[in-house]
Amino acid sequence: MRVLYPGGFDCFHHGHVNALKAVKPLGYLMVGVNSDRLMKHYKRVPAQPEIQRVQAVLRQGIADEVFIWDGPEGQADQILAHDPDVYVAGTDWLSKDLAKQLDIPHLAWFDQQRISLLYLRRTQGISTTQIIKALDHGEG
């Protein structure tokens, strides 16, 4: 089974490791690290440049393939180009518009493409946002 997991992976931490380890048993793990451009568009300027974030994921030795994930336009084409059986998104996307973020018409698009959509629960107590806030307040 081919598993596609795009994400920011900024300020790489044990929550990211937990997520990668959680989905790896499903099969061949393809990790798309959001480009700096995509991060700026939908979230914030990343704390680390894309190449450092790619290297952080690679160092773990969990993913079978790691690449830059660009957007916001063209994400549907990127998904199809990687031919996944499963697309992974964090449970934080349950309260957001994932279809809009991916620039697809609706989430049923995944069913139409025969791709399972898996929402992965985040590790509690750690997030990149928390790390950045702590650094901004001199707690790091």
C-alpha positions as MATLAB code, in Angstrom:
seq = 'MRVLYPGGFDCFHHGHVNALKAVKPLGYLMVGVNSDRLMKHYKRVPAQPEIQRVQAVLRQGIADEVFIWDGPEGQADQILAHDPDVYVAGTDWLSKDLAKQLDIPHLAWFDQQRISLLYLRRTQGISTTQIIKALDHGEG';
ca = [
       0.000    0.000    0.000;
       1.248    3.495   -0.876;
       0.755    6.123    1.850;
       1.052    9.853    1.120;
       1.575   12.159    4.080;
       2.156   15.845    3.268;
       2.864   18.320    6.048;
       4.948   21.228    7.243;
       7.320   19.306    9.545;
       8.624   22.614   10.884;
      10.687   22.613   14.116;
      10.788   18.811   13.812;
       9.806   17.205   17.131;
       8.737   13.905   18.694;
       5.129   14.471   17.593;
       6.318   14.323   13.990;
       8.254   11.123   14.719;
       5.168    9.592   16.357;
       3.059   10.467   13.316;
       5.532    8.953   10.863;
       5.843    5.797   12.980;
       2.053    5.527   13.213;
       1.503    5.469    9.442;
       4.636    3.585    8.335;
       3.140    0.120    9.093;
       0.481    0.809    6.451;
       3.058    0.466    3.671;
       5.382    2.494    1.454;
       5.514    5.919    3.115;
       5.833    9.011    0.921;
       6.297   12.242    2.874;
       5.706   15.557    1.161;
       7.341   18.401    3.079;
       5.448   21.625    2.415;
       7.457   24.124    0.397;
       8.321   27.448    1.963;
       5.882   29.040   -0.490;
       3.007   26.775    0.561;
       3.749   27.309    4.263;
       3.682   31.088    3.794;
       0.418   30.859    1.873;
      -1.684   28.883    4.301;
      -0.003   29.138    7.674;
       3.075   31.270    8.356;
       6.650   31.766    7.320;
       8.344   28.516    8.366;
      10.911   28.658   11.147;
      13.202   26.468    9.044;
      13.715   26.446    5.266;
      12.240   23.552    3.305;
      15.585   21.814    2.735;
      16.236   21.642    6.495;
      12.749   20.248    7.064;
      13.299   17.607    4.347;
      16.614   16.645    5.963;
      14.956   16.346    9.382;
      12.408   13.876    7.998;
      15.098   11.940    6.099;
      17.284   11.632    9.232;
      14.580    9.617   10.971;
      14.887    6.806    8.422;
      11.142    6.103    8.604;
       9.876    7.444    5.269;
      10.595    5.556    2.070;
      10.490    8.732    0.009;
      10.683   12.423    0.977;
      10.097   15.340   -1.386;
       9.011   18.981   -1.510;
       5.226   19.433   -1.593;
       4.261   22.628   -3.366;
       1.019   24.545   -3.657;
      -1.477   25.925   -3.087;
      -2.419   25.247   -6.725;
      -1.732   21.862   -8.290;
      -2.032   19.747   -5.164;
      -4.593   17.410   -6.740;
      -2.139   16.738   -9.569;
       0.638   16.086   -7.037;
      -1.571   13.628   -5.171;
      -2.406   11.754   -8.364;
       1.229   11.797   -9.534;
       2.267    9.903   -6.387;
      -0.531    7.337   -6.877;
      -1.322    6.807   -3.181;
      -3.762    4.301   -1.761;
      -4.013    6.393    1.408;
      -3.769   10.157    1.959;
      -2.954   11.193    5.546;
      -4.117   14.428    7.179;
      -4.025   15.478   10.819;
      -7.219   15.500   12.857;
      -6.850   19.286   13.061;
      -8.209   19.264    9.477;
     -11.533   17.846   10.712;
     -12.505   21.382   11.750;
     -11.013   23.055    8.667;
     -11.753   22.914    4.961;
      -9.282   20.310    3.706;
     -10.855   20.260    0.237;
     -10.330   24.003   -0.115;
      -6.746   23.740    1.181;
      -5.984   21.043   -1.410;
      -7.889   22.891   -4.146;
     -10.151   19.911   -4.843;
     -13.930   20.229   -5.341;
     -14.909   18.176   -2.260;
     -13.570   15.384   -0.060;
     -15.539   12.819   -2.089;
     -12.835   13.468   -4.704;
     -10.655   11.011   -2.746;
     -13.315    8.295   -3.120;
     -13.599    9.066   -6.824;
      -9.832    8.561   -7.141;
      -9.972    5.369   -5.023;
      -7.817    6.956   -2.324;
      -8.615    6.400    1.340;
      -8.478    9.498    3.516;
      -6.941    8.848    6.935;
      -7.091   11.416    9.715;
      -4.212   10.976   12.143;
      -4.478   12.098   15.770;
      -1.688   14.454   16.823;
       0.596   13.804   19.787;
      -0.816   15.727   22.722;
       1.315   18.304   24.477;
       3.598   19.162   21.552;
       3.208   21.218   18.414;
       5.315   23.475   16.248;
       3.073   26.379   17.262;
       3.851   25.719   20.941;
       7.588   25.542   20.225;
       7.544   28.826   18.299;
       5.526   30.561   21.039;
       7.961   29.330   23.672;
      10.933   30.583   21.648;
       9.237   33.940   21.108;
       8.751   34.271   24.861;
      12.288   33.196   25.738;
      11.171   29.878   27.227;
      13.308   27.764   24.859;
];
